[in-house]
mmCIF file of C-alpha atoms and ligand atoms in Angstrom:
data_model
loop_
_atom_site.group_PDB
_atom_site.id
_atom_site.type_symbol
_atom_site.label_atom_id
_atom_site.label_comp_id
_atom_site.label_asym_id
_atom_site.label_seq_id
_atom_site.Cartn_x
_atom_site.Cartn_y
_atom_site.Cartn_z
ATOM 1 C CA MET A 22 25.711 4.424 5.667
ATOM 2 C CA ASP A 23 25.396 4.160 9.498
ATOM 3 C CA GLU A 24 22.215 2.842 10.938
ATOM 4 C CA GLN A 25 21.628 6.093 12.797
ATOM 5 C CA GLN A 26 21.592 8.588 9.864
ATOM 6 C CA LYS A 27 19.243 6.577 7.586
ATOM 7 C CA LYS A 28 15.886 8.110 6.854
ATOM 8 C CA VAL A 29 13.256 5.972 8.032
ATOM 9 C CA ILE A 30 10.643 4.920 5.662
ATOM 10 C CA LEU A 31 7.326 2.554 7.195
ATOM 11 C CA SER A 32 4.479 1.806 4.541
ATOM 12 C CA GLY A 33 1.702 -0.886 4.821
ATOM 13 C CA ILE A 34 -1.233 -2.635 2.644
ATOM 14 C CA GLN A 35 -4.195 -3.959 4.227
ATOM 15 C CA PRO A 36 -5.027 -7.496 3.836
ATOM 16 C CA SER A 37 -8.811 -7.375 2.804
ATOM 17 C CA GLY A 38 -7.916 -8.613 -0.977
ATOM 18 C CA ALA A 39 -5.406 -10.199 -2.865
ATOM 19 C CA LEU A 40 -2.243 -8.458 -3.729
ATOM 20 C CA THR A 41 -3.221 -5.806 -6.919
ATOM 21 C CA LEU A 42 -1.149 -5.373 -10.109
ATOM 22 C CA GLY A 43 -1.583 -1.898 -9.025
ATOM 23 C CA SER A 44 -0.190 -2.688 -5.457
ATOM 24 C CA TYR A 45 2.954 -4.008 -7.118
ATOM 25 C CA LEU A 46 3.912 -1.596 -9.492
ATOM 26 C CA GLY A 47 3.010 1.830 -7.540
ATOM 27 C CA ALA A 48 4.542 0.608 -4.134
ATOM 28 C CA ILE A 49 5.742 -2.766 -3.885
ATOM 29 C CA LYS A 50 8.145 -2.792 -6.518
ATOM 30 C CA ASN A 51 9.453 0.670 -5.536
ATOM 31 C CA TRP A 52 9.935 -0.470 -2.230
ATOM 32 C CA ALA A 53 12.527 -3.368 -2.530
ATOM 33 C CA GLU A 54 14.835 -0.855 -4.306
ATOM 34 C CA LEU A 55 14.482 1.448 -0.979
ATOM 35 C CA ALA A 56 16.277 -0.885 1.953
ATOM 36 C CA ASP A 57 20.140 -0.086 1.251
ATOM 37 C CA SER A 58 19.298 3.923 1.327
ATOM 38 C CA TYR A 59 16.283 3.567 4.290
ATOM 39 C CA ASP A 60 15.747 1.996 7.712
ATOM 40 C CA CYS A 61 12.770 0.287 5.808
ATOM 41 C CA TYR A 62 9.413 -0.943 7.486
ATOM 42 C CA TYR A 63 6.021 -2.853 5.833
ATOM 43 C CA MET A 64 3.166 -4.070 7.619
ATOM 44 C CA MET A 65 0.431 -6.166 6.758
ATOM 45 C CA ALA A 66 -2.356 -3.647 7.763
ATOM 46 C CA ASP A 67 -4.596 -6.376 9.015
ATOM 47 C CA MET A 68 -6.069 -3.616 12.346
ATOM 48 C CA HIS A 69 -7.242 -1.672 9.021
ATOM 49 C CA SER A 70 -8.456 -4.453 7.295
ATOM 50 C CA ILE A 71 -11.074 -4.784 9.866
ATOM 51 C CA THR A 72 -12.880 -1.035 9.909
ATOM 52 C CA VAL A 73 -14.889 -3.274 6.893
ATOM 53 C CA ARG A 74 -16.599 -6.315 7.862
ATOM 54 C CA GLN A 75 -14.111 -9.303 7.090
ATOM 55 C CA ASN A 76 -14.213 -12.845 6.712
ATOM 56 C CA PRO A 77 -12.137 -14.172 9.658
ATOM 57 C CA ALA A 78 -10.682 -17.265 8.103
ATOM 58 C CA ASP A 79 -9.603 -15.223 4.759
ATOM 59 C CA LEU A 80 -8.076 -12.149 6.426
ATOM 60 C CA ARG A 81 -5.800 -14.838 8.102
ATOM 61 C CA ARG A 82 -4.793 -17.004 4.988
ATOM 62 C CA ARG A 83 -4.865 -13.281 3.304
ATOM 63 C CA THR A 84 -1.965 -11.695 5.501
ATOM 64 C CA VAL A 85 0.145 -14.542 5.565
ATOM 65 C CA GLU A 86 0.243 -14.692 1.442
ATOM 66 C CA GLN A 87 0.905 -11.187 2.082
ATOM 67 C CA LEU A 88 4.216 -11.158 3.592
ATOM 68 C CA ALA A 89 4.657 -14.202 1.107
ATOM 69 C CA ALA A 90 4.168 -11.664 -1.704
ATOM 70 C CA TYR A 91 5.814 -9.189 -0.096
ATOM 71 C CA ILE A 92 9.213 -11.426 -0.011
ATOM 72 C CA ALA A 93 8.253 -12.562 -3.659
ATOM 73 C CA CYS A 94 8.128 -9.270 -5.066
ATOM 74 C CA GLY A 95 11.717 -8.370 -3.434
ATOM 75 C CA LEU A 96 11.408 -7.366 0.029
ATOM 76 C CA ASP A 97 14.567 -8.941 1.544
ATOM 77 C CA PRO A 98 13.347 -9.503 5.224
ATOM 78 C CA GLN A 99 17.071 -9.387 6.452
ATOM 79 C CA LYS A 100 16.866 -5.904 5.313
ATOM 80 C CA ASN A 101 13.596 -4.589 6.513
ATOM 81 C CA THR A 102 11.704 -5.212 8.938
ATOM 82 C CA ILE A 103 8.280 -6.834 7.683
ATOM 83 C CA PHE A 104 5.667 -7.313 10.051
ATOM 84 C CA VAL A 105 2.299 -7.683 11.165
ATOM 85 C CA GLN A 106 0.237 -4.457 12.278
ATOM 86 C CA SER A 107 -1.812 -6.526 15.281
ATOM 87 C CA HIS A 108 1.636 -7.865 16.350
ATOM 88 C CA VAL A 109 2.612 -4.733 17.787
ATOM 89 C CA PRO A 110 0.610 -3.579 20.618
ATOM 90 C CA ALA A 111 1.492 -0.282 20.087
ATOM 91 C CA HIS A 112 -0.191 0.691 17.479
ATOM 92 C CA ALA A 113 -3.868 0.046 19.304
ATOM 93 C CA GLN A 114 -2.307 1.932 22.609
ATOM 94 C CA LEU A 115 -0.871 5.319 20.677
ATOM 95 C CA SER A 116 -3.937 5.097 18.345
ATOM 96 C CA TRP A 117 -6.016 5.678 21.540
ATOM 97 C CA VAL A 118 -3.902 8.714 23.003
ATOM 98 C CA LEU A 119 -3.708 10.149 19.450
ATOM 99 C CA ASN A 120 -7.604 9.611 19.251
ATOM 100 C CA CYS A 121 -7.943 11.843 21.604
ATOM 101 C CA TYR A 122 -5.530 14.667 19.897
ATOM 102 C CA THR A 123 -7.492 14.472 16.788
ATOM 103 C CA MET A 124 -9.779 16.999 16.338
ATOM 104 C CA PHE A 125 -14.000 14.995 15.236
ATOM 105 C CA GLY A 126 -14.262 18.144 12.183
ATOM 106 C CA GLU A 127 -10.156 16.792 11.377
ATOM 107 C CA LEU A 128 -11.897 13.083 10.339
ATOM 108 C CA THR A 129 -15.022 14.526 8.965
ATOM 109 C CA ARG A 130 -13.376 15.462 6.263
ATOM 110 C CA MET A 131 -11.708 12.908 5.677
ATOM 111 C CA THR A 132 -12.478 11.444 1.292
ATOM 112 C CA GLN A 133 -11.696 8.142 2.071
ATOM 113 C CA TYR A 134 -14.436 7.934 5.283
ATOM 114 C CA LYS A 135 -17.087 9.418 3.427
ATOM 115 C CA MET A 136 -16.497 7.298 0.450
ATOM 116 C CA LYS A 137 -16.259 4.143 2.347
ATOM 117 C CA SER A 138 -19.393 5.614 4.351
ATOM 118 C CA GLU A 139 -21.446 5.173 1.146
ATOM 119 C CA GLN A 140 -20.068 2.089 0.376
ATOM 120 C CA HIS A 141 -20.199 0.404 3.482
ATOM 121 C CA SER A 142 -23.445 1.734 4.457
ATOM 122 C CA ASP A 143 -24.647 -0.760 6.861
ATOM 123 C CA ASN A 144 -21.702 -0.674 8.689
ATOM 124 C CA ILE A 145 -20.865 3.168 9.589
ATOM 125 C CA ASN A 146 -18.344 1.968 12.718
ATOM 126 C CA ALA A 147 -16.378 4.364 14.742
ATOM 127 C CA GLY A 148 -13.205 2.456 13.712
ATOM 128 C CA LEU A 149 -13.975 3.658 9.619
ATOM 129 C CA PHE A 150 -14.199 6.886 11.313
ATOM 130 C CA THR A 151 -10.978 7.182 13.789
ATOM 131 C CA TYR A 152 -9.114 4.739 11.309
ATOM 132 C CA PRO A 153 -6.454 7.810 10.521
ATOM 133 C CA ALA A 154 -5.956 7.678 14.020
ATOM 134 C CA LEU A 155 -4.542 4.377 13.830
ATOM 135 C CA MET A 156 -2.850 5.211 10.699
ATOM 136 C CA ALA A 157 -1.174 8.110 11.880
ATOM 137 C CA ALA A 158 -0.467 5.749 15.344
ATOM 138 C CA ASP A 159 1.535 3.418 12.131
ATOM 139 C CA ILE A 160 3.566 6.040 11.508
ATOM 140 C CA LEU A 161 4.790 8.213 14.194
ATOM 141 C CA LEU A 162 6.035 5.051 16.668
ATOM 142 C CA TYR A 163 8.745 4.850 14.138
ATOM 143 C CA GLN A 164 9.580 8.232 13.978
ATOM 144 C CA ALA A 165 9.057 8.188 10.067
ATOM 145 C CA ASP A 166 10.125 10.681 7.659
ATOM 146 C CA LEU A 167 8.980 9.166 4.733
ATOM 147 C CA VAL A 168 5.385 7.091 3.954
ATOM 148 C CA PRO A 169 5.436 5.988 0.685
ATOM 149 C CA VAL A 170 1.965 5.973 -0.150
ATOM 150 C CA GLY A 171 -0.839 6.510 -3.143
ATOM 151 C CA GLY A 172 -2.672 9.546 -4.220
ATOM 152 C CA ASP A 173 -5.437 8.478 -2.128
ATOM 153 C CA GLN A 174 -3.367 8.387 1.108
ATOM 154 C CA LYS A 175 -1.951 11.774 0.888
ATOM 155 C CA GLN A 176 -4.928 13.598 3.185
ATOM 156 C CA HIS A 177 -3.769 10.926 6.100
ATOM 157 C CA VAL A 178 -0.285 11.878 5.742
ATOM 158 C CA GLU A 179 -0.914 15.320 5.835
ATOM 159 C CA LEU A 180 -3.709 14.399 9.033
ATOM 160 C CA THR A 181 -0.881 12.647 10.835
ATOM 161 C CA ARG A 182 1.674 15.759 10.568
ATOM 162 C CA ASN A 183 -1.327 18.139 12.024
ATOM 163 C CA ILE A 184 -1.820 15.943 14.812
ATOM 164 C CA ALA A 185 2.057 15.120 15.103
ATOM 165 C CA GLY A 186 2.296 18.849 15.240
ATOM 166 C CA ARG A 187 -0.864 19.472 17.776
ATOM 167 C CA PHE A 188 0.730 16.976 20.291
ATOM 168 C CA ASN A 189 4.697 18.164 19.816
ATOM 169 C CA GLY A 190 3.256 21.457 20.271
ATOM 170 C CA ILE A 191 2.103 20.826 23.752
ATOM 171 C CA TYR A 192 4.462 17.874 24.770
ATOM 172 C CA GLY A 193 8.033 19.747 22.807
ATOM 173 C CA ASP A 194 9.938 17.345 20.232
ATOM 174 C CA VAL A 195 8.388 13.786 20.535
ATOM 175 C CA PHE A 196 6.951 12.753 16.981
ATOM 176 C CA LYS A 197 9.385 13.284 13.846
ATOM 177 C CA LEU A 198 7.109 15.499 10.977
ATOM 178 C CA PRO A 199 6.772 13.010 8.296
ATOM 179 C CA GLU A 200 6.247 13.039 4.536
ATOM 180 C CA PRO A 201 3.952 11.726 1.726
ATOM 181 C CA TYR A 202 6.127 9.886 -0.638
ATOM 182 C CA ILE A 203 4.508 9.345 -3.611
ATOM 183 C CA PRO A 204 5.629 7.082 -6.400
ATOM 184 C CA ALA A 205 6.187 8.676 -10.278
ATOM 185 C CA VAL A 206 3.325 9.131 -11.935
ATOM 186 C CA GLY A 207 4.026 5.977 -13.940
ATOM 187 C CA ALA A 208 3.035 4.276 -11.339
ATOM 188 C CA ARG A 209 -0.221 5.329 -11.048
ATOM 189 C CA VAL A 210 -2.432 2.422 -12.516
ATOM 190 C CA MET A 211 -5.702 3.058 -13.233
ATOM 191 C CA SER A 212 -8.478 0.460 -13.932
ATOM 192 C CA LEU A 213 -8.415 -1.695 -16.922
ATOM 193 C CA SER A 214 -12.453 -1.043 -17.095
ATOM 194 C CA THR A 215 -12.832 2.182 -15.818
ATOM 195 C CA PRO A 216 -9.479 3.839 -16.326
ATOM 196 C CA GLU A 217 -10.704 7.144 -14.754
ATOM 197 C CA ASN A 218 -10.268 5.096 -11.214
ATOM 198 C CA LYS A 219 -7.730 3.634 -9.431
ATOM 199 C CA MET A 220 -6.869 -0.410 -10.075
ATOM 200 C CA SER A 221 -8.639 -1.524 -6.746
ATOM 201 C CA LYS A 222 -9.265 -4.221 -4.916
ATOM 202 C CA SER A 223 -12.684 -3.372 -3.555
ATOM 203 C CA ASP A 224 -13.587 -2.395 -7.743
ATOM 204 C CA PRO A 225 -16.781 -4.198 -7.900
ATOM 205 C CA ASP A 226 -16.530 -4.650 -11.755
ATOM 206 C CA GLN A 227 -13.037 -7.118 -11.308
ATOM 207 C CA ASN A 228 -12.266 -6.818 -15.167
ATOM 208 C CA GLY A 229 -10.538 -3.873 -14.168
ATOM 209 C CA CYS A 230 -8.117 -5.531 -11.619
ATOM 210 C CA VAL A 231 -5.175 -7.501 -12.262
ATOM 211 C CA TYR A 232 -4.125 -9.521 -9.417
ATOM 212 C CA VAL A 233 -0.727 -10.332 -8.664
ATOM 213 C CA MET A 234 -1.723 -14.450 -8.366
ATOM 214 C CA ASP A 235 -3.842 -14.351 -11.534
ATOM 215 C CA PRO A 236 -3.195 -16.961 -13.544
ATOM 216 C CA PRO A 237 -1.953 -16.063 -17.837
ATOM 217 C CA GLU A 238 -5.389 -17.013 -18.980
ATOM 218 C CA ASP A 239 -7.369 -14.198 -16.295
ATOM 219 C CA ILE A 240 -4.422 -11.952 -16.959
ATOM 220 C CA MET A 241 -4.786 -11.702 -20.828
ATOM 221 C CA ARG A 242 -8.294 -11.794 -20.582
ATOM 222 C CA LYS A 243 -8.296 -8.996 -18.531
ATOM 223 C CA PHE A 244 -6.411 -6.774 -21.008
ATOM 224 C CA LYS A 245 -6.974 -8.164 -23.574
ATOM 225 C CA ARG A 246 -11.063 -6.670 -22.649
ATOM 226 C CA ALA A 247 -8.800 -3.628 -21.477
ATOM 227 C CA VAL A 248 -11.311 -0.810 -22.618
ATOM 228 C CA THR A 249 -9.786 1.883 -24.980
ATOM 229 C CA ASP A 250 -11.516 4.251 -27.021
ATOM 230 C CA CYS A 251 -13.293 4.664 -30.556
ATOM 231 C CA GLU A 252 -9.727 5.634 -32.196
ATOM 232 C CA THR A 253 -6.875 3.765 -33.450
ATOM 233 C CA SER A 254 -4.116 5.074 -32.486
ATOM 234 C CA VAL A 255 -1.417 4.136 -29.868
ATOM 235 C CA ARG A 256 -0.749 7.842 -27.943
ATOM 236 C CA TYR A 257 -0.381 8.594 -24.350
ATOM 237 C CA ASP A 258 -3.053 11.369 -24.027
ATOM 238 C CA PRO A 259 -4.215 10.460 -20.075
ATOM 239 C CA VAL A 260 -7.310 12.814 -20.830
ATOM 240 C CA GLU A 261 -8.221 12.092 -24.070
ATOM 241 C CA LYS A 262 -7.161 8.621 -23.836
ATOM 242 C CA PRO A 263 -7.105 7.192 -20.185
ATOM 243 C CA GLY A 264 -7.377 3.839 -20.744
ATOM 244 C CA VAL A 265 -5.177 3.245 -23.675
ATOM 245 C CA SER A 266 -2.589 5.720 -21.248
ATOM 246 C CA ASN A 267 -2.717 3.180 -19.217
ATOM 247 C CA LEU A 268 -1.790 0.671 -20.312
ATOM 248 C CA MET A 269 1.079 2.742 -21.658
ATOM 249 C CA GLN A 270 2.430 3.269 -18.001
ATOM 250 C CA ILE A 271 1.975 -0.306 -17.179
ATOM 251 C CA TYR A 272 4.120 -1.355 -20.461
ATOM 252 C CA SER A 273 6.667 1.404 -19.964
ATOM 253 C CA VAL A 274 7.098 -0.059 -16.064
ATOM 254 C CA CYS A 275 7.392 -3.354 -17.204
ATOM 255 C CA THR A 276 9.692 -2.567 -20.299
ATOM 256 C CA GLY A 277 11.452 0.547 -19.305
ATOM 257 C CA ALA A 278 10.010 1.598 -22.303
ATOM 258 C CA THR A 279 9.871 5.811 -22.824
ATOM 259 C CA PHE A 280 6.244 6.648 -24.331
ATOM 260 C CA ALA A 281 7.762 8.060 -26.937
ATOM 261 C CA GLN A 282 9.419 4.792 -27.733
ATOM 262 C CA ILE A 283 5.795 2.832 -27.504
ATOM 263 C CA GLU A 284 4.421 5.125 -29.756
ATOM 264 C CA GLN A 285 6.964 4.191 -32.626
ATOM 265 C CA GLU A 286 6.840 0.615 -31.787
ATOM 266 C CA PHE A 287 3.138 0.781 -32.107
ATOM 267 C CA ALA A 288 2.801 2.659 -34.753
ATOM 268 C CA GLY A 289 0.532 1.846 -37.186
ATOM 269 C CA ARG A 290 -0.935 -1.218 -35.318
ATOM 270 C CA GLY A 291 -4.636 -0.852 -33.850
ATOM 271 C CA TYR A 292 -5.284 -1.751 -30.155
ATOM 272 C CA GLY A 293 -5.816 -5.657 -31.603
ATOM 273 C CA ASP A 294 -2.008 -5.853 -31.148
ATOM 274 C CA PHE A 295 -0.950 -4.055 -28.506
ATOM 275 C CA LYS A 296 -3.336 -4.745 -25.519
ATOM 276 C CA PRO A 297 -2.547 -8.278 -25.596
ATOM 277 C CA LYS A 298 1.042 -7.030 -25.817
ATOM 278 C CA VAL A 299 1.013 -5.482 -22.845
ATOM 279 C CA GLY A 300 -0.892 -8.920 -20.997
ATOM 280 C CA GLU A 301 1.766 -11.272 -22.421
ATOM 281 C CA THR A 302 4.490 -8.465 -20.505
ATOM 282 C CA VAL A 303 2.713 -8.527 -17.806
ATOM 283 C CA VAL A 304 2.509 -11.924 -17.476
ATOM 284 C CA GLU A 305 6.135 -12.715 -17.943
ATOM 285 C CA MET A 306 7.184 -10.539 -14.894
ATOM 286 C CA LEU A 307 4.610 -11.726 -12.811
ATOM 287 C CA ARG A 308 5.070 -14.940 -13.349
ATOM 288 C CA PRO A 309 8.584 -15.763 -11.889
ATOM 289 C CA ILE A 310 6.786 -13.680 -8.245
ATOM 290 C CA ARG A 311 3.534 -15.827 -8.682
ATOM 291 C CA GLU A 312 5.323 -19.188 -8.672
ATOM 292 C CA GLU A 313 7.948 -17.749 -5.893
ATOM 293 C CA THR A 314 4.727 -16.324 -3.585
ATOM 294 C CA GLN A 315 3.078 -20.044 -4.383
ATOM 295 C CA ARG A 316 6.579 -21.324 -3.473
ATOM 296 C CA LEU A 317 7.101 -19.288 -0.182
ATOM 297 C CA ILE A 318 3.323 -20.243 1.480
ATOM 298 C CA LYS A 319 3.985 -23.458 1.390
ATOM 299 C CA ASP A 320 6.825 -22.994 4.099
ATOM 300 C CA LYS A 321 4.730 -21.978 6.634
ATOM 301 C CA ALA A 322 7.777 -22.312 9.100
ATOM 302 C CA TYR A 323 9.543 -20.197 6.959
ATOM 303 C CA LEU A 324 6.926 -16.920 7.221
ATOM 304 C CA GLU A 325 6.512 -17.683 10.822
ATOM 305 C CA ALA A 326 10.147 -17.342 11.380
ATOM 306 C CA VAL A 327 9.667 -13.638 8.758
ATOM 307 C CA TYR A 328 6.832 -12.508 11.114
ATOM 308 C CA LYS A 329 8.135 -13.395 14.736
ATOM 309 C CA ASP A 330 11.757 -11.670 13.781
ATOM 310 C CA GLY A 331 9.806 -8.789 12.496
ATOM 311 C CA ALA A 332 7.157 -7.973 15.440
ATOM 312 C CA ALA A 333 10.119 -8.172 17.521
ATOM 313 C CA ARG A 334 12.314 -6.046 16.384
ATOM 314 C CA ALA A 335 9.055 -3.666 15.404
ATOM 315 C CA CYS A 336 8.170 -3.364 18.664
ATOM 316 C CA SER A 337 10.886 -2.708 20.157
ATOM 317 C CA VAL A 338 11.728 0.613 18.121
ATOM 318 C CA ALA A 339 7.438 1.246 18.575
ATOM 319 C CA ASN A 340 7.770 1.124 22.943
ATOM 320 C CA LYS A 341 10.249 3.422 22.434
ATOM 321 C CA THR A 342 8.113 5.920 21.006
ATOM 322 C CA LEU A 343 4.787 4.744 23.160
ATOM 323 C CA ARG A 344 6.696 4.985 26.185
ATOM 324 C CA LYS A 345 7.685 8.750 25.434
ATOM 325 C CA VAL A 346 4.070 9.327 24.867
ATOM 326 C CA TYR A 347 2.355 7.910 27.750
ATOM 327 C CA LYS A 348 5.021 9.718 30.166
ATOM 328 C CA LYS A 349 4.447 13.072 28.430
ATOM 329 C CA VAL A 350 0.746 13.033 28.479
ATOM 330 C CA GLY A 351 0.847 11.923 32.490
ATOM 331 C CA PHE A 352 0.579 7.956 32.685
ATOM 332 C CA VAL A 353 2.103 6.277 35.455
ATOM 333 C CA ALA A 354 5.118 4.035 34.573
ATOM 334 C CA LEU A 355 5.004 0.902 35.472
HETATM 335 N N1 LIG B 402 -4.515 3.438 5.101
HETATM 336 C C1 LIG B 402 -3.305 2.770 3.858
HETATM 337 C C2 LIG B 402 -4.613 2.200 2.391
HETATM 338 O O1 LIG B 402 -5.697 1.634 2.563
HETATM 339 C C3 LIG B 402 -3.190 1.611 4.452
HETATM 340 C C4 LIG B 402 -2.124 1.342 5.676
HETATM 341 C C5 LIG B 402 -2.328 1.551 6.962
HETATM 342 C C6 LIG B 402 -0.406 2.657 5.770
HETATM 343 N N2 LIG B 402 -1.503 2.114 7.726
HETATM 344 C C7 LIG B 402 0.037 2.944 7.015
HETATM 345 C C8 LIG B 402 -0.309 3.780 4.708
HETATM 346 C C9 LIG B 402 0.678 3.953 7.275
HETATM 347 C C10 LIG B 402 1.440 3.819 4.985
HETATM 348 C C11 LIG B 402 1.076 4.212 6.083
HETATM 349 O O2 LIG B 402 -4.293 2.042 1.237
#
């Protein structure tokens, strides 16, 4: 397909913790499959991370590790533009402009802001509040058509559309209006210990969260302890049996088996068979990714070359949009 005609995809993950099984199955695994049909941009959203206090050395290390993991998960840096958000100054520059086209009331309605300001009540900073304007800049700079996100980010993509529509309404067609691109239900991975909640690196109960880099014994322990219910049958019912259904989803994504096939496979066998089997399957799926990530982390020169090249490519696209915006709002061209 002609580059010009390809739709643009942009997404990002904050390097504020190690990469989770949820991010892999729910996001990155799908991203890798989009490379041929779309013009794809994926970032390490480090500027978003500092809305919550970070240890600088950890943030730096995790940003590079996340890049290594992206590549190990199958994102080819030749086919995708992979970059570090803070390497592309246009994100900060456009976010300031967009802040002036985002309403206070809109930001107060963001669910994630309400949740995070409760979790971090000692540090409710302005960045935490205006974060959706930065996310809008991330998306609009690349004129993205589609934004693959989890359900929790849908509200931010909708706000991005509203900001873009408002801006276009005043200045003419500057921004493409993006659509959220929510992966198939099967890919929404829930916590193993509280299966009502999404699997998250910020979950205080770390038994519920599996990391891509976890050693096999940790993965097995977390799956063996996974919360289920007081029945014994492996049956898909997300309302009555959220824990078992989550394990079935994970198993289904890993093996390609349907829920009916999984029910069949474990008919007459209890959770004592099922949970370790899911654990083993996840261990084997993650093993090559973990090993490749470890290998790449040691190859600093290669990773640096990837993020330099990514930044250069991202900058050239982003600056084009930024120049247009600056002109529209009345800034004198340098
Ligand atoms: N806000 C997203 C999250 O917390 C990460 C993110 C930042 C993002 N910028 C983005 C996702 C742009 C999609 C598009 O998960």
